Structures are given as structure tokens and as C-alpha cells.
Coordinates of C-alpha atoms (C1' of nucleotides) and ligand atoms in Angstrom, one line a residue:
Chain A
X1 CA 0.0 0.0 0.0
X2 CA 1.5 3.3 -0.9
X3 CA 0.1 6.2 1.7
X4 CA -1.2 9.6 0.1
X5 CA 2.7 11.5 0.7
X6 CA 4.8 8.8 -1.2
X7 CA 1.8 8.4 -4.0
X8 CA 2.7 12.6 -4.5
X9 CA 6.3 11.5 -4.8
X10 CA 6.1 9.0 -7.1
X11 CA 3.9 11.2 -9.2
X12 CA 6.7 14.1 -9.0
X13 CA 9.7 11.9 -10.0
X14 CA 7.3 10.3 -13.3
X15 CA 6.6 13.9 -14.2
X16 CA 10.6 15.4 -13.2
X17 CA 12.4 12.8 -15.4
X18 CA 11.1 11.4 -19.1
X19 CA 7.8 8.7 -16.7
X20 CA 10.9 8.5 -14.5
X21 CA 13.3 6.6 -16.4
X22 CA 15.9 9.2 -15.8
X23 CA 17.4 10.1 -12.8
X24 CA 15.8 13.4 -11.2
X25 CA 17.5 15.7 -8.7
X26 CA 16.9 15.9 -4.6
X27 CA 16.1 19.7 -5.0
X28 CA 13.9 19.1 -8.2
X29 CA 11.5 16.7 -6.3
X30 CA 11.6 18.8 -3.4
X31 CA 10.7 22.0 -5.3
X32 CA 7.7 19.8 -7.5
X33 CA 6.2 18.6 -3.9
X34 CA 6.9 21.6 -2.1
X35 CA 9.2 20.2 0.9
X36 CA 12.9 20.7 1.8
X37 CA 15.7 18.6 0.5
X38 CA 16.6 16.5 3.5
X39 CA 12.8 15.5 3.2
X40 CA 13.0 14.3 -0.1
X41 CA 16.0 12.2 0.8
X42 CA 14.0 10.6 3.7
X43 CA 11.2 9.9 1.3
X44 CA 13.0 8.8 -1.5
X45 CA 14.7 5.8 0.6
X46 CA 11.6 4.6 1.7
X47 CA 10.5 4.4 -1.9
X48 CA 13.7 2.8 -2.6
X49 CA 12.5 0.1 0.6
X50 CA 9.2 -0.7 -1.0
X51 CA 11.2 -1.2 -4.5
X52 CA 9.2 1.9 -6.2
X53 CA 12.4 3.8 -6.9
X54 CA 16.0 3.1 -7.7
X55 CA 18.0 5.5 -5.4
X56 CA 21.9 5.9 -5.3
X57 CA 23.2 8.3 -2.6
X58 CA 24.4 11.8 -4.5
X59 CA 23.1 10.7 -8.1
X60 CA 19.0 11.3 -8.1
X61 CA 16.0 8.8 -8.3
X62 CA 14.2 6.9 -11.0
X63 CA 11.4 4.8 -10.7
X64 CA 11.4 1.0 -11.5
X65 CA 8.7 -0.3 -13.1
X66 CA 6.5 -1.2 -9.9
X67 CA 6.6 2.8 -9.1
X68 CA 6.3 3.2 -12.6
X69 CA 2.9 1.8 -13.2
X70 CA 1.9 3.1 -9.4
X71 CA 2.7 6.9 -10.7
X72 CA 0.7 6.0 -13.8
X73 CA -2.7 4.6 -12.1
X74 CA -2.3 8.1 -9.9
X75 CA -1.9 10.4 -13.1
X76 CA -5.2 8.0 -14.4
X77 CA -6.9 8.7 -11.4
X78 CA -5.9 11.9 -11.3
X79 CA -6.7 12.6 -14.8
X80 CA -10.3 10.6 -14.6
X81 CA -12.0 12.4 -11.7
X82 CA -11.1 16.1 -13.7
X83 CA -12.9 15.0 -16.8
X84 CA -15.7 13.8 -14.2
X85 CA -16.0 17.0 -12.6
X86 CA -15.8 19.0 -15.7
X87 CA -18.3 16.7 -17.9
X88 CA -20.4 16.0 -15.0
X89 CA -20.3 18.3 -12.3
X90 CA -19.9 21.5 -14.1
X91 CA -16.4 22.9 -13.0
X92 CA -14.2 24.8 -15.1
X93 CA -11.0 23.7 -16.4
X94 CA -9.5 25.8 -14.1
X95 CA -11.1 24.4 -10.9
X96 CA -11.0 20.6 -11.0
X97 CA -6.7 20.2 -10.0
X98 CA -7.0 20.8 -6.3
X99 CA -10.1 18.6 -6.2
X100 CA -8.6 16.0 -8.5
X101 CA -5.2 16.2 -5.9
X102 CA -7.7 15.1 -3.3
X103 CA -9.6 12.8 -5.4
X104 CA -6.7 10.8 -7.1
X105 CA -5.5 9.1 -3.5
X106 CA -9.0 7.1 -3.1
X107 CA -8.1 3.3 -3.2
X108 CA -10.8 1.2 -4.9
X109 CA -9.5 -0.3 -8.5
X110 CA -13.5 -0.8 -9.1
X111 CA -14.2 2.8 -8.4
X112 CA -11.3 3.6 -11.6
X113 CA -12.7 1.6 -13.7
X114 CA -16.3 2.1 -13.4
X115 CA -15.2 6.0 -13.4
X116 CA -13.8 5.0 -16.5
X117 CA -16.5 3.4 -18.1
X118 CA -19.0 6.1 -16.8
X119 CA -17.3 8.3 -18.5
X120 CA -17.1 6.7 -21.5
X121 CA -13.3 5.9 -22.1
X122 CA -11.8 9.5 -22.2
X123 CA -8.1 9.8 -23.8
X124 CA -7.4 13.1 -22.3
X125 CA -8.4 15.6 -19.4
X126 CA -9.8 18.5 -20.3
X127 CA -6.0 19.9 -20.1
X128 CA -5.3 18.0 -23.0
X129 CA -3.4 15.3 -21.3
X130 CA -3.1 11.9 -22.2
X131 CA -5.0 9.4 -19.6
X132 CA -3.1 6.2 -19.0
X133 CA -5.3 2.8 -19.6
X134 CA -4.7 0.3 -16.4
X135 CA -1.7 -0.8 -17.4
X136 CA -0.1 2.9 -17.5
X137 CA 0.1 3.0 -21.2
X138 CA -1.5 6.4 -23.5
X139 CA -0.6 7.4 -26.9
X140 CA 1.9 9.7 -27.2
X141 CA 0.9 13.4 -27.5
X142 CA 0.6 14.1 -31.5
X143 CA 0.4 18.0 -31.0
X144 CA 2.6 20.3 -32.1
X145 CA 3.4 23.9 -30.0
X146 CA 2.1 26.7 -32.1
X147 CA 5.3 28.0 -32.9
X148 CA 6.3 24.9 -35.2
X149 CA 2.6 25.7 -37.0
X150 CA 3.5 27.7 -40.1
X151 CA 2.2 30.9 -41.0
X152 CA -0.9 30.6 -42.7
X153 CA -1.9 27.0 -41.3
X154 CA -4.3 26.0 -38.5
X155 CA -5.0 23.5 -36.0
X156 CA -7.5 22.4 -33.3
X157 CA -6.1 23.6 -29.6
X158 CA -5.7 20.4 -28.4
X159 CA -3.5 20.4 -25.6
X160 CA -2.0 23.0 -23.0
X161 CA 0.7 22.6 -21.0
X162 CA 0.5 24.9 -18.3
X163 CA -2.4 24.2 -16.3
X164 CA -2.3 26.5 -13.6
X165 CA -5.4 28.5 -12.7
X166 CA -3.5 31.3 -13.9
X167 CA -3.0 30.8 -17.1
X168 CA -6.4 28.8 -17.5
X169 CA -8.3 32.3 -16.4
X170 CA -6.2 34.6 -19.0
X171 CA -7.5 31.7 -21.7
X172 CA -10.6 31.8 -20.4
X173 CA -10.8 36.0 -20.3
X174 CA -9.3 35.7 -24.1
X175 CA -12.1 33.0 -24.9
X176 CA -9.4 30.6 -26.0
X177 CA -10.8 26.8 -25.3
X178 CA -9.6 23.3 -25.9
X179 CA -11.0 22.2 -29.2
X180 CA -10.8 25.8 -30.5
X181 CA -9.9 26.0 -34.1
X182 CA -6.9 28.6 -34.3
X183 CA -4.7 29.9 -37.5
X184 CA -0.9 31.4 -37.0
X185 CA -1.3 34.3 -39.2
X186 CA 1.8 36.1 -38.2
X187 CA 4.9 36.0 -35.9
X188 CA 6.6 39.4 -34.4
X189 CA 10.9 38.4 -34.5
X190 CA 11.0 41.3 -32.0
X191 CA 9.1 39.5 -29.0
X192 CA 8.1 36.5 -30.0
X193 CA 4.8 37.0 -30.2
X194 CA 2.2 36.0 -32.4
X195 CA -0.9 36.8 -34.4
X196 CA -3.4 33.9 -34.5
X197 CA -6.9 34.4 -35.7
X198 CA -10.2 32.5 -33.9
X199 CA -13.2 31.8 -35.2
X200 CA -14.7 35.0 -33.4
X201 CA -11.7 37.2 -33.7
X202 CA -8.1 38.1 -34.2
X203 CA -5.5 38.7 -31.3
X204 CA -1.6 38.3 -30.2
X205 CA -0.3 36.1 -27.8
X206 CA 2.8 36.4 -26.0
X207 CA 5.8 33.9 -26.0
X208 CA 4.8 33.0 -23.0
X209 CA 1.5 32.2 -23.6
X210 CA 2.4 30.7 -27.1
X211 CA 5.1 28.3 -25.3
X212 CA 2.2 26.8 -23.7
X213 CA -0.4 25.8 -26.9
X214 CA -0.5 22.9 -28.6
X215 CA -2.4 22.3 -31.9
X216 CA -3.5 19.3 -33.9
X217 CA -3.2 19.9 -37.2
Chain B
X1 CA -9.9 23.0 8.5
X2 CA -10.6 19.3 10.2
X3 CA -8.2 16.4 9.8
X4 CA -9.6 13.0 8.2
X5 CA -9.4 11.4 11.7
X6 CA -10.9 14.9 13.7
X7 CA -13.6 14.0 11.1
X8 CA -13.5 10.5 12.0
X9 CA -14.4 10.9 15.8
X10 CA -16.6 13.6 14.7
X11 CA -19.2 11.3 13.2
X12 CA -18.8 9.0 16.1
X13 CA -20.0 10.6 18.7
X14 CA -22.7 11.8 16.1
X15 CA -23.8 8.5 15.5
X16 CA -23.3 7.3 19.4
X17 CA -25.4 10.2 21.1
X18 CA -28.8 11.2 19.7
X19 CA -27.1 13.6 16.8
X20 CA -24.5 14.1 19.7
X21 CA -26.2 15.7 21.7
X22 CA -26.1 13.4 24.8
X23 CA -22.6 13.1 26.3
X24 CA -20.8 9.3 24.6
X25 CA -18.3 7.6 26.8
X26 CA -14.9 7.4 25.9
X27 CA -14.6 4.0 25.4
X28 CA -18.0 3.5 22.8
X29 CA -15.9 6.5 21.2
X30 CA -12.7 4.3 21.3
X31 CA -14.8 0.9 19.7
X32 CA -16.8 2.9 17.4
X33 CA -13.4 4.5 15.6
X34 CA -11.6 1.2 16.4
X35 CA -9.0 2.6 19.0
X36 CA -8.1 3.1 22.3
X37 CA -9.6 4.4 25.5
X38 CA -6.4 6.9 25.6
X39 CA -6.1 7.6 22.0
X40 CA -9.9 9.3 22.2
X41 CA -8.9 11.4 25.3
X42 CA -6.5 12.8 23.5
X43 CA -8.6 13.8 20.3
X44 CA -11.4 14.7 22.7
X45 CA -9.1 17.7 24.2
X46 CA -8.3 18.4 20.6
X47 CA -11.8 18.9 19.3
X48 CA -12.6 20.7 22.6
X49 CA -9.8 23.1 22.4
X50 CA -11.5 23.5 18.4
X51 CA -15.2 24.1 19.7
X52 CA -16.4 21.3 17.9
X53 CA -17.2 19.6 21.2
X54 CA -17.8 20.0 24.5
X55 CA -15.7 17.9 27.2
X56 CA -15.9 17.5 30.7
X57 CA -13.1 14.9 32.2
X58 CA -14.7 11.9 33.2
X59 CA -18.2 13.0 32.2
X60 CA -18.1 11.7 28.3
X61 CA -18.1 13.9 25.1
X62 CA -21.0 15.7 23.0
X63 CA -21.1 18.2 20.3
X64 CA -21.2 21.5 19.8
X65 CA -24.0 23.0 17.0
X66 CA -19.9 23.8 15.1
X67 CA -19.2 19.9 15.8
X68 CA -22.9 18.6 15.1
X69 CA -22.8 20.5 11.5
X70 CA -19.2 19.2 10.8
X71 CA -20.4 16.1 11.3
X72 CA -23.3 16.4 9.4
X73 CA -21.9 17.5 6.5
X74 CA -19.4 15.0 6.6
X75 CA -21.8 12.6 6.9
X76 CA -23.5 14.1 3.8
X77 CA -21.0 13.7 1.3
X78 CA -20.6 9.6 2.7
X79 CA -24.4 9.0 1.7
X80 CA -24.1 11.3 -1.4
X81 CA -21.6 9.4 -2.6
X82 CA -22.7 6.2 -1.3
X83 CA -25.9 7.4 -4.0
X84 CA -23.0 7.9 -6.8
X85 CA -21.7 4.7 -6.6
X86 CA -24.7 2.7 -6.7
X87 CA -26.8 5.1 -9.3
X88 CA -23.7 5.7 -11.8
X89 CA -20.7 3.3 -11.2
X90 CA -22.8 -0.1 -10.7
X91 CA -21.9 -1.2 -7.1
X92 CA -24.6 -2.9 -5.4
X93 CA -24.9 -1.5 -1.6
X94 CA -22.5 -3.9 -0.5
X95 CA -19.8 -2.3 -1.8
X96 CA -19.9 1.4 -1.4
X97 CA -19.3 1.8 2.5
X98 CA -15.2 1.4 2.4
X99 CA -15.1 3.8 -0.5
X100 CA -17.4 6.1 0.8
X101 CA -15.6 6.2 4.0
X102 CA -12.4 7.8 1.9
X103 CA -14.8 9.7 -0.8
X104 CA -15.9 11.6 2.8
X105 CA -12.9 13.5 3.0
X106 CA -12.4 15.2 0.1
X107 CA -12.4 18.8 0.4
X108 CA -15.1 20.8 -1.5
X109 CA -18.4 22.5 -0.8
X110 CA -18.6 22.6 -5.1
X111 CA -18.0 18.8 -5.3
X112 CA -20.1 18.2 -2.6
X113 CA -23.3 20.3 -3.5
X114 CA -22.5 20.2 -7.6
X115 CA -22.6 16.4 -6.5
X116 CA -25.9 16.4 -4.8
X117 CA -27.3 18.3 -7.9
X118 CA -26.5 15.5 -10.4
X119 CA -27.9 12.6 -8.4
X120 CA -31.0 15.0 -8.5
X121 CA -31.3 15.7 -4.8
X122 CA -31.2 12.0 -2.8
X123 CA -33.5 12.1 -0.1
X124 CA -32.1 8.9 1.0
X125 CA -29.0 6.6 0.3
X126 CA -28.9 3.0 -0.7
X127 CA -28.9 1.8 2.9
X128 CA -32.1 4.2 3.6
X129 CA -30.4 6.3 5.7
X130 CA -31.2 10.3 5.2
X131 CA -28.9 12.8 3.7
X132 CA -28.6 15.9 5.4
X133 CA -29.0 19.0 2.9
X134 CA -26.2 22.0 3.1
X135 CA -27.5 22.7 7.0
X136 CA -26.7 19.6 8.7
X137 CA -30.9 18.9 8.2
X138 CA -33.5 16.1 7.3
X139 CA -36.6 14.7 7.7
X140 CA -36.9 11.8 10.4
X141 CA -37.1 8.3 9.7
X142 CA -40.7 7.9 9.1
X143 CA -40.8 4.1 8.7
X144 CA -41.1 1.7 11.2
X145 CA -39.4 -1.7 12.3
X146 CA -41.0 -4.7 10.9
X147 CA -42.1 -6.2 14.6
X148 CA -44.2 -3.0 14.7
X149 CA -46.1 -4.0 11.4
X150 CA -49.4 -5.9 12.3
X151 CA -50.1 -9.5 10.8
X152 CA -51.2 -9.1 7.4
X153 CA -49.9 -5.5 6.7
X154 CA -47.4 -4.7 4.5
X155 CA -44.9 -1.9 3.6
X156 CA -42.3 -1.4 1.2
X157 CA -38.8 -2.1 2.7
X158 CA -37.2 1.6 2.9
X159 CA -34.2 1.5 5.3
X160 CA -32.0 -1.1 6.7
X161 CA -30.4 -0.5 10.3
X162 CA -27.3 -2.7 10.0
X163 CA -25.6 -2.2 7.0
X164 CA -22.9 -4.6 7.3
X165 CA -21.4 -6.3 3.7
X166 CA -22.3 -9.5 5.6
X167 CA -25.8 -8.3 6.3
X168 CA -26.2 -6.9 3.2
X169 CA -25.1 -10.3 1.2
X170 CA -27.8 -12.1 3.1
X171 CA -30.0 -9.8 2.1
X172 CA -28.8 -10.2 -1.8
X173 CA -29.2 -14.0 -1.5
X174 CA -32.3 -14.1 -0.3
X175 CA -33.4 -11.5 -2.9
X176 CA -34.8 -8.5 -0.5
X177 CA -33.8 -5.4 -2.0
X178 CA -34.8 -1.8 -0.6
X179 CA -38.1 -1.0 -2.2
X180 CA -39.6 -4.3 -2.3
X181 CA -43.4 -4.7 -0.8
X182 CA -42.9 -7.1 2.2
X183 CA -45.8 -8.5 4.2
X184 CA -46.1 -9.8 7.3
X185 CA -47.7 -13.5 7.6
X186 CA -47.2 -14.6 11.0
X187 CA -45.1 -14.2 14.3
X188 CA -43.8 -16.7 16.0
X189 CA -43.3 -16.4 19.8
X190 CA -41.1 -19.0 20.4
X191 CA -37.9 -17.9 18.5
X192 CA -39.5 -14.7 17.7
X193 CA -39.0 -15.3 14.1
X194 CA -41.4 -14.0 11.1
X195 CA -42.7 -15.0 8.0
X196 CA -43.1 -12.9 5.0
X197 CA -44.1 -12.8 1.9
X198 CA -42.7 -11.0 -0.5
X199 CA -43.9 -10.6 -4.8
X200 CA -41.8 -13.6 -5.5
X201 CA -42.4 -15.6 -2.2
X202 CA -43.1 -16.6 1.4
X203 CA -39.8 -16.8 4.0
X204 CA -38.9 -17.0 7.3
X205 CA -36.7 -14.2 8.6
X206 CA -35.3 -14.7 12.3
X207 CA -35.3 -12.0 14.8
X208 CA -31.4 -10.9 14.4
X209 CA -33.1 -10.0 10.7
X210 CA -36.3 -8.4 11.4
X211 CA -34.6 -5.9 13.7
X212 CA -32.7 -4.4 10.7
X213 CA -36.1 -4.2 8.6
X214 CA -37.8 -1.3 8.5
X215 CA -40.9 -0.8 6.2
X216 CA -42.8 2.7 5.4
X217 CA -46.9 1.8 5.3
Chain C
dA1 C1' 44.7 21.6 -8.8
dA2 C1' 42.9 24.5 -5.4
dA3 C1' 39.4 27.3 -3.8
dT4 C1' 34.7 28.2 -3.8
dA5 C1' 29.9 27.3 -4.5
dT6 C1' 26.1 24.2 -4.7
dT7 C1' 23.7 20.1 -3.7
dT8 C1' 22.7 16.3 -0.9
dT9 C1' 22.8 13.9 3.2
dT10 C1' 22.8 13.4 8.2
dA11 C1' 21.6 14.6 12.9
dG12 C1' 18.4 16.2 15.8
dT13 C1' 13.4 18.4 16.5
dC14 C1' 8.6 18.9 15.9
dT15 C1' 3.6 17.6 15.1
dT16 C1' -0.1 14.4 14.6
dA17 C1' -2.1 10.3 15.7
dT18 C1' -1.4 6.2 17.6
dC19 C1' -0.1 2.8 21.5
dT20 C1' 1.0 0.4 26.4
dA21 C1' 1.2 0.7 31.2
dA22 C1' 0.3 3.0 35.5
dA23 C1' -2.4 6.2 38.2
dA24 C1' -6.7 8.4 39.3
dA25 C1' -11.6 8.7 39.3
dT26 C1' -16.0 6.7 39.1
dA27 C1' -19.3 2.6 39.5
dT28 C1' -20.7 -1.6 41.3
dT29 C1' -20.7 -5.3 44.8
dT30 C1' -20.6 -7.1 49.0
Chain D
dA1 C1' -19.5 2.2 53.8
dA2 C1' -15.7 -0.7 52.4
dA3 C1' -13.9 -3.4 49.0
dT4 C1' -13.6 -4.4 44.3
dA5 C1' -14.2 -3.7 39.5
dT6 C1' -14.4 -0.7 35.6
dT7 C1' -13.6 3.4 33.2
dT8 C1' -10.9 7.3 32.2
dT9 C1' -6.9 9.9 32.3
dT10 C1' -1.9 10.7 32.4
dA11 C1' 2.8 9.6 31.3
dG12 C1' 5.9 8.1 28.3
dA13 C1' 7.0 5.7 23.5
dT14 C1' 6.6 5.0 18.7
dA15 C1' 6.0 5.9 13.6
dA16 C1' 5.2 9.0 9.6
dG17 C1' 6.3 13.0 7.6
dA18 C1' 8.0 17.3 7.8
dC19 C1' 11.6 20.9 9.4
dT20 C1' 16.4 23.5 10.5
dA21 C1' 21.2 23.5 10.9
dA22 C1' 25.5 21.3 10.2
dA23 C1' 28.4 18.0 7.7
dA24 C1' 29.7 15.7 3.6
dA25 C1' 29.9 15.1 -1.3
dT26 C1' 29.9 16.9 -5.8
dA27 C1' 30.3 20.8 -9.3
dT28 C1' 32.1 25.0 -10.8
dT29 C1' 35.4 28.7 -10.8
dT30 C1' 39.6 30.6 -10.5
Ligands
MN301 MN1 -4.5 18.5 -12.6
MN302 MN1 -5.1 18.0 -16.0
MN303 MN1 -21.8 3.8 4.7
MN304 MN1 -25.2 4.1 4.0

DNA sequence: AAATATTTTTAGTCTTATCTAAAAATATTT
DNA sequence: AAATATTTTTAGATAAGACTAAAAATATTT
């Protein structure tokens, strides 16, 4: 049984390193879960114990493939209960995260999968992320950031990659939704900005902002 | 902000004393939450010092009207979602307690009330037992136990006092179901046993049983 | 290759929620 | 009303998870 703090670990290190096959830093983990170092260093060993993580003193953390698929059916869980309260309970895309921190840590595998099922199969939350199937596996993301769209093209806003309240209220403000048609008409060398064009009107975006679109084309 | 196990010895002393209003023992506390005697002193001086209850050493514990709608509502979201489980994810009443125990936590008056709105405003959860609305409020019980039901009345079956999985599974095998019509054939004095008859057939139900019946006329 | 800076680990504390064992208070029997 | 039994509280420990401060290891500069 993995307990609610070392469940938010494991999620960390899967999101830190490429589903945790790489090595992540102390400081990086303790920065994503918002503890100190020496904390994280406590934690991870215990991980290490239970045979979730590989951990070598001084050289970071992975996951092995039992943390691996644990970090997955979190993500799923995770993932799941946002498109629930979203399709079903009538929160925004910007409210469902702290909900769906709570949510994800309820152990029941029937309750996944009959959330699952409820919900008809979704591939992705209403972020745009993929939702892992039981055994942890998704298809790849097959989005591309708006700045690799060329001028002229356009693509369905499929996926964002900030999803901090945030940035979710300035799309929001700038009626800017997932499954929004949008064309790059022009791009500004000066700040990196850019000119798209929605089906109800024309506006720039920031880097910063563009940084965090993706588009299927 | 309470803790899951503040919440936890909340709805125990709900449950013990008549909406907690009447002072519960320390030790019933203890059983009830599945501790110890010392562990509840301890939590009893913490929901004190809180005003959620009020504590007297030696003299047991009750609730304050900050304690009684704490545990009310927490209570609230355990039958609500008790109601999800069985309406939308296709567990039979047998099932739901455990995860409903864990769903009880989760933080959110949106969830909870958002919640209540798609199950269309349960009056009752799959065991019978009234949800409170937003204030801690609900209509009492208005059926009565099946001893109190005179020979050749009947009533449909609308709450179940123990609700036990193994209770519950011998209420499955023998096919009684909340909302079946149920009448009462004959009492027997010796074993105070009844028969019954329900649409399909005629049974014999022994006392332990009929306690946990109750029918509305 | 030193010197310096940064990161990570260790050592020791703290809080919450438990526990056991002993002491104190209350209840029940004789 | 004593004696005995039961219940409740206190005292002291433990485990999980977090923290600060100091020590040790690794990285980066000079
Ligand atoms: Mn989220
Ligand atoms: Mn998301
Ligand atoms: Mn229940
Ligand atoms: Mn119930």
C-alpha cells in the first residue's frame, strides 16, 4: 500500500524525469512537492525500501517499473476524476486540479474503472493530457506547439501545457478553449509574439503564452 | 480545516449520542473509531480546544452546534456518494461503504453540493439512511421496524439498520432489495421469528433480521 | 589543482495520531 | 461504607512525515 505522501512522490519523480526513467534531482522533487531537500531524501529511501524507486546516494532517483505503473494509475486517477467534474459536475477547467489532488488518492480499483466506463473511455483531461489505460500506457501526444505551425496553417487547440489557474483564467478571459480552431497568421521576430486568428476574432499572444499551446493539425 | 481522523471521531459521537447531543463515553468512542480508551482522550481535548465539542473529564463527550454540522456534513457527502456509486458506477450497496468512508474527506463545498445536484437531490442513500441537505438537516425516519407491522400488513422495505457487507449479502441471497413490498404473515413467539411474503415468495426471517427491517406503510 | 559554491545527506526536533502501562476517578458489589 | 471492579486519564513511547542546521559530497570557478 503506498500512503497519500509517497503516492505525490512517485507522481513528482514520473513527471521530473522522461515517466521517471531518468534520474531526477533531490532539489527538483523537493521544489515539485513543495518540501525541503533533507525530506525528499527521507522519502525517496523509503520508496527505494518498497522497490518503487532506484535511489543511489548523491546521483537522483528513477522509478522502477513497480513505481512506474503506481505513478501511472495516480496520473489516471488523477486525470479521470477532472474530466468527471468538468463533464459531469460543471467545474471549469481551471477548478478541477485541487479537487482531483484530493480525489486521485481514493483506493478502490472498481471505483477507476467504473469512473472510467462512466465516462465513456476519455483519452485526455480537459488539459489536453493523455489518460493512461490500467496498465499505464496512453498514446503519445501528436500535438505540435504553435510556434512549429507555419504561417498561414491552422489546427485544433488540443492540448495545454501549463495548467495552472492562472494561465487557465487569462485563456478563459481571451475566450481561447480546448477544441478551438486557431490559424498562426503572423509571428513578431522582436518578441516572439504572435498573431493567431479564432473563429470570433483576431488577437496576439505572448511567447509565453504561445510556449504553452498545442495544436493538432 | 478538520483532519480525516478529527472527522472520524466527529461522526462517532454523532452516530453514538442522539445527533451528539447526549454526552458518549470514551470507550464507545474508542470501539466505534476502532481505538483506544487513551487515544480518544486525547482527540477529545483536541476537538474541545476546536469548539467542535464539548468535554468534561470523566463525564463523556457531545457536540457543539460547530461539531454537530461538521459532522453532518461530513456525513453528507458519505451518503451522497454512497448514492454515486450505486446510481452511476454499478456497485450494489454492498460495496460502497469502504469507499465512501475515503470519498468523505475530500475537500469541497462545489463537489459536494454540484454532487448532490446530479444525483437530482437524494432524499435517501442506498442503505435508507437520510442525507442531510447544506445545514446539517432532514426529515426523520418515518418508517417503522417490521415487529411493529401488524399481521397481514405490508410496507415497502425503505431502510436497513445494520448495513454490514455481511448483512447486506444475506439480504442479496435471499433477494430482499430496498423497495420491495414485504408482508407480514405470521409471528412466532417461540424464536420470535417471522414469516413474509414477498412478490416472488413466502420466507422465514429470524429475529437478528427483522430488527434491521424497516418498512414505510 | 585549489578554492569556492552548490547540492545532498545526516543529525536532531517537531507535530499528529497512535499505542501500552500505570495512576486516578468513578461505579458496582458485597 | 468498604472493598472491588471498571472506566478514564496521564505519562511516556513510537512511527510517519515534515523541518532546520551542520556535515559531507559533488560541481564549478579561478
Ligand atoms: Mn490536474
Ligand atoms: Mn489535468
Ligand atoms: Mn456507509
Ligand atoms: Mn449508507
Amino acid at each position: 500500500m503506498t500512503t497519500l505522501s509517497e503516492e505525490n512522490y512517485l507522481k513528482a519523480i514520473y513527471h521530473l524525469g522522461k515517466q521517471g526513467a531518468t534520474p531526477v534531482s533531490t532539489n527538483a522533487i523537493a521544489e515539485k512537492v513543495e518540501s525541503k531537500a533533507s525530506s525528499v531524501t527521507d522519502m525517496v529511501k523509503k520508496l527505494a525500501d518498497k522497490n518503487l524507486a532506484n535511489y543511489v546516494k548523491y546521483q537522483g532517483v528513477s522509478l522502477t517499473n513497480k513505481g512506474r505503473l503506481a505513478a501511472t494509475l495516480v496520473i489516471r486517477k488523477h486525470r479521470l476524476w477532472e474530466v468527471f467534474l468538468v463533464n459531469k459536475l460543471n467545474f471549469s477547467w481551471d477548478e478541477v486540479h485541487e479537487v482531483a489532488e484530493q480525489l486521485e488518492h481514493v483506493k478502490s480499483l472498481k471505483l477507476v474503472n467504473e469512473l472510467d466506463a462512466f465516462l465513456e473511455y476519455p483519452t485526455h483531461d480537459p488539459h489536453g493530457d493523455p489518460i493512461p489505460d490500467k496498465d499505464g500506457n496512453y498514446s503519445p501526444i501528436k500535438s505540435v506547439n504553435i510556434f512549429d505551425v507555419d504561417k498561414g496553417k491552422e489546427g485544433v487547440l488540443s492540448f495545454v501545457k501549463d495548467s495552472t489557474d492562472t494561465f487557465l483564467k487569462y485563456l478563459n478571459k481571451n475566450k481561447l478553449a480546448l477544441g478551438d480552431t486557431i490559424k498562426v497568421l503572423d509571428y513578431e521576430p522582436f518578441d516572439n509574439s504572435l498573431t493567431i486568428e479564432t473563429k470570433t476574432r483576431k488577437m496576439i499572444i505572448s511567447k509565453e503564452v504561445a510556449q504553452n499551446l498545442y495544436l493538432s493539425l
